[in-house]
mmCIF file with all atom_site columns, C-alpha atoms and ligand atoms in Angstrom:
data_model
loop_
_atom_site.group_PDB
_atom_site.id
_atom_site.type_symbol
_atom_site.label_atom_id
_atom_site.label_alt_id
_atom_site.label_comp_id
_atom_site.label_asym_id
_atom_site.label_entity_id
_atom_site.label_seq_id
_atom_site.pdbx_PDB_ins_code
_atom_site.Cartn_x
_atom_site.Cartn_y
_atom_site.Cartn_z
_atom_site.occupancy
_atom_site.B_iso_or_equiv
_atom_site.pdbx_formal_charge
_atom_site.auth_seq_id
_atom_site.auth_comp_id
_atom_site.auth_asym_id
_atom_site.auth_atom_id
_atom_site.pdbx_PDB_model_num
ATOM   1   C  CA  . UNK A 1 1   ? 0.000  0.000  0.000   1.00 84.00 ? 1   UNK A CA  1
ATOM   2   C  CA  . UNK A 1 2   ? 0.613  3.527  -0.269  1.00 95.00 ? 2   UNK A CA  1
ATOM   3   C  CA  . UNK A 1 3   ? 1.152  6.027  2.588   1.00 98.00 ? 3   UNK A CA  1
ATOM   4   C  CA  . UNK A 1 4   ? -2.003 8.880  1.901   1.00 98.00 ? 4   UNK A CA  1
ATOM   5   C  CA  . UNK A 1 5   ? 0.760  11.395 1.952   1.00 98.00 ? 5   UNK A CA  1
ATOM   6   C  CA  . UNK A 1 6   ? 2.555  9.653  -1.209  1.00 98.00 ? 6   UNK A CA  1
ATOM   7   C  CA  . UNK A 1 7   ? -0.790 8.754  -2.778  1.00 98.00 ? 7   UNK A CA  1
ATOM   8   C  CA  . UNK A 1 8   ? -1.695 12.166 -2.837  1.00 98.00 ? 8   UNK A CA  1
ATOM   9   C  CA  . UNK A 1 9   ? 1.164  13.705 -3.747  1.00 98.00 ? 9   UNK A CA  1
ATOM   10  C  CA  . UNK A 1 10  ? 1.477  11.341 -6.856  1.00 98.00 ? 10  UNK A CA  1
ATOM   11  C  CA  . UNK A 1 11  ? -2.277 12.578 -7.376  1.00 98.00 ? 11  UNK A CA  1
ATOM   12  C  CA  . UNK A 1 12  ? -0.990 16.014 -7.591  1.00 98.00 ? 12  UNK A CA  1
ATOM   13  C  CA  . UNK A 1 13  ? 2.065  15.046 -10.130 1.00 98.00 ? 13  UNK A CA  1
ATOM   14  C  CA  . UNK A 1 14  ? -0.171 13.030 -12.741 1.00 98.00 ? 14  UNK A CA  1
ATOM   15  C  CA  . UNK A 1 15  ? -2.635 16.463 -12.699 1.00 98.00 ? 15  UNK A CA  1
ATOM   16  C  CA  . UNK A 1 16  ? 1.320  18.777 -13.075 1.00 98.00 ? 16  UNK A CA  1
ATOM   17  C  CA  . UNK A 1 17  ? 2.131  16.121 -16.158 1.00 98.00 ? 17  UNK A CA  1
ATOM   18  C  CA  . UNK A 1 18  ? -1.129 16.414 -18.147 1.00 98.00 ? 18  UNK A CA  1
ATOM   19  C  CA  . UNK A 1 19  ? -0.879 19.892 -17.311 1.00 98.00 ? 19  UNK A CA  1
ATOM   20  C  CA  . UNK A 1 20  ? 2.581  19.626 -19.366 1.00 98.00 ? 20  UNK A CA  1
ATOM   21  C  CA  . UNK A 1 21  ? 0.978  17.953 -22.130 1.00 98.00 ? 21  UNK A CA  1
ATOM   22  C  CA  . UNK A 1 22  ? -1.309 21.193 -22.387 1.00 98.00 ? 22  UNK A CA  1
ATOM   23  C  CA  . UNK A 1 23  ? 1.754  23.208 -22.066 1.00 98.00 ? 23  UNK A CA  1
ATOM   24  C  CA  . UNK A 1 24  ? 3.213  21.928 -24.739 1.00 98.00 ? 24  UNK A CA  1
ATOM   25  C  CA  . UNK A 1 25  ? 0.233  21.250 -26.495 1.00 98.00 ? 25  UNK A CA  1
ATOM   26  C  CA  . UNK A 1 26  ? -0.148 24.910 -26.668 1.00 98.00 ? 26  UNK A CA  1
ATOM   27  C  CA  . UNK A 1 27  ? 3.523  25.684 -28.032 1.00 99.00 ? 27  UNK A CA  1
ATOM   28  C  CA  . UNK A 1 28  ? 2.813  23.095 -30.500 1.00 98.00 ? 28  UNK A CA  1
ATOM   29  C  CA  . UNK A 1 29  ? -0.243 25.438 -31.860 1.00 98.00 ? 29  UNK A CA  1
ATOM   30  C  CA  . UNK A 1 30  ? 1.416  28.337 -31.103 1.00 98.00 ? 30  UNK A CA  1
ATOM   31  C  CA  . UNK A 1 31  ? 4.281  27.302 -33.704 1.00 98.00 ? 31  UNK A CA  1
ATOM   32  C  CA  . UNK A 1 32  ? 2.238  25.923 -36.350 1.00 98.00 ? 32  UNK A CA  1
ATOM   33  C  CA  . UNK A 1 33  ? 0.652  29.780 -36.486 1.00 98.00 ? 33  UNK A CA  1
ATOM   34  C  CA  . UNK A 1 34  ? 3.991  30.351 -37.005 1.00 98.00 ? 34  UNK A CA  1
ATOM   35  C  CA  . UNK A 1 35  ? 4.313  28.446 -39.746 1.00 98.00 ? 35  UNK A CA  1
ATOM   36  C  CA  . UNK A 1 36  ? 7.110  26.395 -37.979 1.00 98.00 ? 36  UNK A CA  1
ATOM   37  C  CA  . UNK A 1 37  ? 5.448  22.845 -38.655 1.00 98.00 ? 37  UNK A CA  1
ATOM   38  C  CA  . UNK A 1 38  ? 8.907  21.075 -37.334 1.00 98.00 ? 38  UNK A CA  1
ATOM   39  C  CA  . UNK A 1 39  ? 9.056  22.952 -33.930 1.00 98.00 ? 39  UNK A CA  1
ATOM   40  C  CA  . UNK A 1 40  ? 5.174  22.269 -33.831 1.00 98.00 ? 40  UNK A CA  1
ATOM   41  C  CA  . UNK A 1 41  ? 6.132  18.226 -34.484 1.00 98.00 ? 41  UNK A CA  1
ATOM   42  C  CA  . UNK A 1 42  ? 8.162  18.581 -31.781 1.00 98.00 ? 42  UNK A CA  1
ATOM   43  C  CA  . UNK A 1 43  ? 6.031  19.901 -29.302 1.00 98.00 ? 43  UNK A CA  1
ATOM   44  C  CA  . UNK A 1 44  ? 3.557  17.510 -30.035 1.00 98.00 ? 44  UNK A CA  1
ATOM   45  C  CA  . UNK A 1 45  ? 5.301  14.809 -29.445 1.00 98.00 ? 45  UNK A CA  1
ATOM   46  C  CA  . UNK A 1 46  ? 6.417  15.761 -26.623 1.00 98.00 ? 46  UNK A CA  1
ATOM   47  C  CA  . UNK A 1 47  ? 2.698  16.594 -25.290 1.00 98.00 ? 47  UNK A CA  1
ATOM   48  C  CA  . UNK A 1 48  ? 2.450  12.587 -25.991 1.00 98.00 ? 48  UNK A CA  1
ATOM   49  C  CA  . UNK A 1 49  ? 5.816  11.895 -23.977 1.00 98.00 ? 49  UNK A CA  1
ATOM   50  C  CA  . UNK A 1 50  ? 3.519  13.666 -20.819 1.00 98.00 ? 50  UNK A CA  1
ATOM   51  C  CA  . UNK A 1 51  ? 0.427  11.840 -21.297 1.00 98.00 ? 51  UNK A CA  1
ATOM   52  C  CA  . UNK A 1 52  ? 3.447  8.764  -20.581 1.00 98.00 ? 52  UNK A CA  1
ATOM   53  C  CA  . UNK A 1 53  ? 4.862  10.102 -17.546 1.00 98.00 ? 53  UNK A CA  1
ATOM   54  C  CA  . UNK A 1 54  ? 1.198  10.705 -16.441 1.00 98.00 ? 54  UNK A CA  1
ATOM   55  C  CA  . UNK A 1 55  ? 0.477  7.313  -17.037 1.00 98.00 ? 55  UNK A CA  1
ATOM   56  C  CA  . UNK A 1 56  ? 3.087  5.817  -15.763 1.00 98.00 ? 56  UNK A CA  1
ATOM   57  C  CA  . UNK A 1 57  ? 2.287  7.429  -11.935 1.00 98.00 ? 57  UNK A CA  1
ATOM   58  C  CA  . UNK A 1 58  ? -1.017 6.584  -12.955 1.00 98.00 ? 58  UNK A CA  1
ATOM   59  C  CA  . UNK A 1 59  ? -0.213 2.758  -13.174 1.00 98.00 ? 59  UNK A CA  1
ATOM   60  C  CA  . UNK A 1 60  ? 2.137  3.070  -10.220 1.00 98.00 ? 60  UNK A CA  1
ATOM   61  C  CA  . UNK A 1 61  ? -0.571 3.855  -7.701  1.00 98.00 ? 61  UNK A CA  1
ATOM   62  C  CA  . UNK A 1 62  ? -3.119 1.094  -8.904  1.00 98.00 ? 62  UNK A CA  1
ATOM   63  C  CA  . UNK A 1 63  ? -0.455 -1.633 -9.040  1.00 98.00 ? 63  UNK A CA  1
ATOM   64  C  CA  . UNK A 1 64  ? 0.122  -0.584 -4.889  1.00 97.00 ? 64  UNK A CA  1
ATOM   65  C  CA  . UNK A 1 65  ? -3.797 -0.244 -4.612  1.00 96.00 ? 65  UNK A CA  1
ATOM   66  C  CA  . UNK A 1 66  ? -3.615 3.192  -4.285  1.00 97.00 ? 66  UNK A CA  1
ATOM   67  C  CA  . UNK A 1 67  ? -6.799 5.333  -5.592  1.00 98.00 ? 67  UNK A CA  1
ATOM   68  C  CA  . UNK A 1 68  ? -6.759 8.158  -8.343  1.00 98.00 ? 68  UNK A CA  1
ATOM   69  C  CA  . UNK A 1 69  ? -8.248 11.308 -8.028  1.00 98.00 ? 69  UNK A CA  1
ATOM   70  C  CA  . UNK A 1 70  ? -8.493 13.457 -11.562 1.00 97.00 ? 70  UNK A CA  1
ATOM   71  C  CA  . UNK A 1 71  ? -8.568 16.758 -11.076 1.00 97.00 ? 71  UNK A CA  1
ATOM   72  C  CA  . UNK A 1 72  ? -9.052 20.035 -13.114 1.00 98.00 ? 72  UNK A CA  1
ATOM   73  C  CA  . UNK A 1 73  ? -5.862 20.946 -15.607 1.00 98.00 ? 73  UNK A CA  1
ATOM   74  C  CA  . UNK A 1 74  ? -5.516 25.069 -15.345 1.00 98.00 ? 74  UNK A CA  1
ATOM   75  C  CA  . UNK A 1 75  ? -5.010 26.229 -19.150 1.00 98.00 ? 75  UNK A CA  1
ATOM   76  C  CA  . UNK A 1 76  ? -1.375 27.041 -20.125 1.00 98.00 ? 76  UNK A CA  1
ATOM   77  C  CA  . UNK A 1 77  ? -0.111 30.397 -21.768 1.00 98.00 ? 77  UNK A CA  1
ATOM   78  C  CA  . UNK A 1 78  ? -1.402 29.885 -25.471 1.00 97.00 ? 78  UNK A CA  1
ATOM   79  C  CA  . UNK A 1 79  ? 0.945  32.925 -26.982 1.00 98.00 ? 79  UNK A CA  1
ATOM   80  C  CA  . UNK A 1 80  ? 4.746  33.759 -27.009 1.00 98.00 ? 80  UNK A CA  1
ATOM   81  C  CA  . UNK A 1 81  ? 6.793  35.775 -28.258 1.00 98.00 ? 81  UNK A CA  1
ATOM   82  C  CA  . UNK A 1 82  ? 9.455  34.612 -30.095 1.00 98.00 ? 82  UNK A CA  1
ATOM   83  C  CA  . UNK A 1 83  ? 10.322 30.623 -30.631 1.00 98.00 ? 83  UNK A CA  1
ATOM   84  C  CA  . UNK A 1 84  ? 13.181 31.110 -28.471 1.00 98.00 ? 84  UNK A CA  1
ATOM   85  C  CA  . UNK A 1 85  ? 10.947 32.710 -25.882 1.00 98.00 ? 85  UNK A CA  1
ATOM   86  C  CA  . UNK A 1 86  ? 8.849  29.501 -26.061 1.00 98.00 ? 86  UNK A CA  1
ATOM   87  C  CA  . UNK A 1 87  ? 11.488 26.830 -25.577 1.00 98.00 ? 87  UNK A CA  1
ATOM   88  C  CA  . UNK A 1 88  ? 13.081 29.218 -22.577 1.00 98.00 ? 88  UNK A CA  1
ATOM   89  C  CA  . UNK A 1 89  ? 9.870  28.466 -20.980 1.00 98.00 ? 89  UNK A CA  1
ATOM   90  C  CA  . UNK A 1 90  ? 10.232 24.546 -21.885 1.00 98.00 ? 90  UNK A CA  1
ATOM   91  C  CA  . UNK A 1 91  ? 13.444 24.495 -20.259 1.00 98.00 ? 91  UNK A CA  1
ATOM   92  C  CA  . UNK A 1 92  ? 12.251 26.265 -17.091 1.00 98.00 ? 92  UNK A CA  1
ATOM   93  C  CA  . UNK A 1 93  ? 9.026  24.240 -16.543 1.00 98.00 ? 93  UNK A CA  1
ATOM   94  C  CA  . UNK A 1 94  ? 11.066 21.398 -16.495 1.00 98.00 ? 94  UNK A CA  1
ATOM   95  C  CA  . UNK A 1 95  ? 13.678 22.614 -14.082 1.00 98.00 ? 95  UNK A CA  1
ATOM   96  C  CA  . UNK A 1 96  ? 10.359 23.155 -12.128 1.00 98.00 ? 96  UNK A CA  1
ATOM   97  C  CA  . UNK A 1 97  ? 9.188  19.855 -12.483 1.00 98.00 ? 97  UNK A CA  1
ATOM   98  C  CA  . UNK A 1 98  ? 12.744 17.932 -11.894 1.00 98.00 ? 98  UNK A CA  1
ATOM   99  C  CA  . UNK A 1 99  ? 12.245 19.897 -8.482  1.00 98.00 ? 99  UNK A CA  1
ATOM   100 C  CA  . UNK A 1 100 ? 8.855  17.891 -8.204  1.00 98.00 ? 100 UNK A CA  1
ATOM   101 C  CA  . UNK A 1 101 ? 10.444 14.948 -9.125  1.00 98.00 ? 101 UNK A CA  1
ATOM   102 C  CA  . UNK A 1 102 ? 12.976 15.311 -6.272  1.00 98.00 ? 102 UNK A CA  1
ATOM   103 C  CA  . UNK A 1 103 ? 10.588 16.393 -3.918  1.00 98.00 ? 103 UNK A CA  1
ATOM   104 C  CA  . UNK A 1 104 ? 8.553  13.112 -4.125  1.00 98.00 ? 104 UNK A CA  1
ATOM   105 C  CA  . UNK A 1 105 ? 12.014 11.075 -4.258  1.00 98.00 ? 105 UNK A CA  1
ATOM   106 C  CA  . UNK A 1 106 ? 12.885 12.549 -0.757  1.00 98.00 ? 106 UNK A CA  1
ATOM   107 C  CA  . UNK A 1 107 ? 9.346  11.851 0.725   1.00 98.00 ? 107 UNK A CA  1
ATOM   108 C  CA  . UNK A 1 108 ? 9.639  8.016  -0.395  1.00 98.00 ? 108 UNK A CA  1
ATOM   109 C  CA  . UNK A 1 109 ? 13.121 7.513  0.861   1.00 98.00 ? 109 UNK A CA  1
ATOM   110 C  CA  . UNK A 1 110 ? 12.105 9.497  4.214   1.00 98.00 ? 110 UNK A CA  1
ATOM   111 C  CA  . UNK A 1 111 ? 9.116  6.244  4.005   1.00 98.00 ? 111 UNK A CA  1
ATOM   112 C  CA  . UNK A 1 112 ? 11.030 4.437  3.247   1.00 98.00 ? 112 UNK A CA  1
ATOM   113 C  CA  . UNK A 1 113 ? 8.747  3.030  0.224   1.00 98.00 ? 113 UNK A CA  1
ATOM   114 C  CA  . UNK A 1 114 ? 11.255 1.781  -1.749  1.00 98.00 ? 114 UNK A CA  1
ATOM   115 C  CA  . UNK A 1 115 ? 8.582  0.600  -4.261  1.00 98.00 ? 115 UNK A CA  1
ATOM   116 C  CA  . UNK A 1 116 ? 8.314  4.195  -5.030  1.00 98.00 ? 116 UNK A CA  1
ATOM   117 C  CA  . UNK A 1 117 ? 12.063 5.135  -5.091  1.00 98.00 ? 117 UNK A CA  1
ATOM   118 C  CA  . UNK A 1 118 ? 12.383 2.330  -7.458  1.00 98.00 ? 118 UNK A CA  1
ATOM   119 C  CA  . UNK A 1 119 ? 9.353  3.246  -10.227 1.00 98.00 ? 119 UNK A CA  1
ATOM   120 C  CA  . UNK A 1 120 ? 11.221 6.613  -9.784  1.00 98.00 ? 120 UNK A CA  1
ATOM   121 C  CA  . UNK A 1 121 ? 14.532 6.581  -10.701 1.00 98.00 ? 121 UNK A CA  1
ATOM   122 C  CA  . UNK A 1 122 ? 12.767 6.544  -14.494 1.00 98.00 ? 122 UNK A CA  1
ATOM   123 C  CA  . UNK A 1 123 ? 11.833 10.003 -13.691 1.00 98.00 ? 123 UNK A CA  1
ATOM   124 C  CA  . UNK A 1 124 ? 15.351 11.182 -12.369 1.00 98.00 ? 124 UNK A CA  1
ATOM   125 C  CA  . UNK A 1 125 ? 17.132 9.603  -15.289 1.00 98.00 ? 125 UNK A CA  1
ATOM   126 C  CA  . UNK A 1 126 ? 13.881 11.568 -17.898 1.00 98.00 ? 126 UNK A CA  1
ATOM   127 C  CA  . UNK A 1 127 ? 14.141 14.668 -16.310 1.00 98.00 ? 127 UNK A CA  1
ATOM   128 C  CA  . UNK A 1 128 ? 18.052 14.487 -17.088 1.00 98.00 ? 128 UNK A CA  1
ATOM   129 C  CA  . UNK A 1 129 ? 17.270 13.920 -20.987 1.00 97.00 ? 129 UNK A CA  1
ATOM   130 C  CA  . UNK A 1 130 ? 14.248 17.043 -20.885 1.00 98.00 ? 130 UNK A CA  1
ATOM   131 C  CA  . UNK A 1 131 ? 16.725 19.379 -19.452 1.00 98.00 ? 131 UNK A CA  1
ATOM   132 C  CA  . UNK A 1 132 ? 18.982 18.863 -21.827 1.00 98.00 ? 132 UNK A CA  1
ATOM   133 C  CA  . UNK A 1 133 ? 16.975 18.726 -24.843 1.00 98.00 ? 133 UNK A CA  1
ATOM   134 C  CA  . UNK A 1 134 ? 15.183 21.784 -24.021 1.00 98.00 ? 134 UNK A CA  1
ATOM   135 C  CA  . UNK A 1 135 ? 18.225 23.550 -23.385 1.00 98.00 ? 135 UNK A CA  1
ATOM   136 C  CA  . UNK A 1 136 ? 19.532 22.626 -26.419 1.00 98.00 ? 136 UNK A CA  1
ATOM   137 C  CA  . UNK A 1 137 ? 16.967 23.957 -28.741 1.00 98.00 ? 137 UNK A CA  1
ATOM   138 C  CA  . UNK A 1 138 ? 17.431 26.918 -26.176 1.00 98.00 ? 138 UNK A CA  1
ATOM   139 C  CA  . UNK A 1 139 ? 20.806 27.169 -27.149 1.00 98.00 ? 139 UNK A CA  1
ATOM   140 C  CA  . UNK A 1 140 ? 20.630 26.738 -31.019 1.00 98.00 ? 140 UNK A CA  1
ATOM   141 C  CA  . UNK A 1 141 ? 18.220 29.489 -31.052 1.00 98.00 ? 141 UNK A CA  1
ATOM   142 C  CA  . UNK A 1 142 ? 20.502 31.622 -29.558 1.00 98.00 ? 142 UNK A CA  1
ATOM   143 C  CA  . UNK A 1 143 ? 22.848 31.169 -31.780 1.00 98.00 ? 143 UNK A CA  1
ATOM   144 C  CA  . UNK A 1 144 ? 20.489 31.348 -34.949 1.00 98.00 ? 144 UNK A CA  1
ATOM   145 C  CA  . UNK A 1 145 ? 19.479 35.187 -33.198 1.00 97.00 ? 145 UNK A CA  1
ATOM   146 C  CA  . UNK A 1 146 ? 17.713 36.410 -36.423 1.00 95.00 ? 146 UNK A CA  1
ATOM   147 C  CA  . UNK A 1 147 ? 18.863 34.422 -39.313 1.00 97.00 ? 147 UNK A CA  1
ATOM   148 C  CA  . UNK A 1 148 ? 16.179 32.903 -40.949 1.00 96.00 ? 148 UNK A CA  1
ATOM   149 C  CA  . UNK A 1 149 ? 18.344 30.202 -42.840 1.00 98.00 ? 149 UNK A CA  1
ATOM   150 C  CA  . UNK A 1 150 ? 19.345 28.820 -39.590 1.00 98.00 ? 150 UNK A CA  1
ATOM   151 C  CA  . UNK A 1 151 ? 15.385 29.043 -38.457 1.00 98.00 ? 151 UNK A CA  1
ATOM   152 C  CA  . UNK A 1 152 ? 14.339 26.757 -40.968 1.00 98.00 ? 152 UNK A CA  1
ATOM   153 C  CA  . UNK A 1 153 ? 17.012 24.481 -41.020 1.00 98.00 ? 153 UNK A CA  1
ATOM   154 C  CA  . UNK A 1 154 ? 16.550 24.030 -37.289 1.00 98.00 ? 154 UNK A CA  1
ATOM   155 C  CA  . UNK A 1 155 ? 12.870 22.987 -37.991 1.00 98.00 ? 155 UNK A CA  1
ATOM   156 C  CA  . UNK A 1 156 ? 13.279 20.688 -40.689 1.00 98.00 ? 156 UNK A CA  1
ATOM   157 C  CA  . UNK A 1 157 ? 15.842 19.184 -37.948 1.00 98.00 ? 157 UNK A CA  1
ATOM   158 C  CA  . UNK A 1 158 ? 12.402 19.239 -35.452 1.00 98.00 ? 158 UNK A CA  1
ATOM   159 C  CA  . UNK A 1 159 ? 10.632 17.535 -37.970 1.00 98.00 ? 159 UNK A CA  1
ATOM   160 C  CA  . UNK A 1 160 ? 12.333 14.380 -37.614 1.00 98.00 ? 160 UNK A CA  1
ATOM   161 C  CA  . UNK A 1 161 ? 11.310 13.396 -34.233 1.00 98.00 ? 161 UNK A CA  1
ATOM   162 C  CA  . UNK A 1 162 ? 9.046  10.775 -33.803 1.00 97.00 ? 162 UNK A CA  1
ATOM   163 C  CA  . UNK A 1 163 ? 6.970  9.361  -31.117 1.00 93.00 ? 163 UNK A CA  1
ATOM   164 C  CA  . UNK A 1 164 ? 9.315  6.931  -29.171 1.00 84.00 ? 164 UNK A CA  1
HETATM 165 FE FE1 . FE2 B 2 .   ? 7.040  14.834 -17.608 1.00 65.12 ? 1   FE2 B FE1 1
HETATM 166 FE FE1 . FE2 B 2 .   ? 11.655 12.848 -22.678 1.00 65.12 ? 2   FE2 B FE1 1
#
């Protein structure tokens, strides 16, 4: 079983990673009225790479007979202003949720629910890979500034990724 405290908090994270598929979900439309249809790939797939991580916490508390609450996901900022401006936000919501991530991996080795620490080390290793792929679109774009050659090369390079 799950402790209430852990059950709820994991409650709270599945609502924090649909509420990252929105997020990004809403940079994804935000760059196709752009007309930056490779950025916009890549947001959506990584809208679909929340809806997993949700899921996965989801499964998590069932398998240890815990019970899921849904609760209302606030709507995200729909406009930005600039692609870089977009992924700079990317990058910082997932510092924020890394912190979230640590958070609950201190609670469930203060449990000691190693059950928990276990399904999470996924999550340490993930948040790992979205810091640094956010960052590096951060950083390209950066160095692109205001050349539009290096804008559209960089989304025919977004184009490419595909739903793992
Ligand atoms: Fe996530
Ligand atoms: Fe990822």
């Amino acid at each position: 079983m799950l402790s209430k405290k852990i059950e709820n908090t994991i409650n709270k994270q599945i609502n924090a990673e649909l509420w990252s598929a929105y997020l990004y979900l809403s940079m994804s439309s935000y760059f196709e009225s752009i007309n930056l249809g490779g950025f916009a790939n890549w947001m959506r797939v990584q809208a679909q790479e929340e809806v997993g991580h949700a899921m996965k916490f989801y499964t998590h508390v069932i398998e240890r007979r815990g019970r899921i609450i849904v609760t209302a996901i606030a709507a995200p900022t729909v406009n930005w202003k600039s692609p870089l401006n977009a992924f700079e936000d990317a990058f910082k919501h997932e510092q924020k949720v890394t912190g979230l991530i640590n958070d609950i991996a201190n609670m469930a080795a203060a449990e000691k629910d190693h059950a928990t620490t276990n399904m999470l080390q996924w999550f340490i290793d993930e948040q790992v890979e979205e810091e640094l792929s956010t960052d590096a679109i951060v950083q390209k774009l950066k160095m692109i500034g205001t050349n539009t050659g290096g804008l559209y090369m960089l989304d025919r390079e977004l184009a490419q990724r595909k739903v793992k």
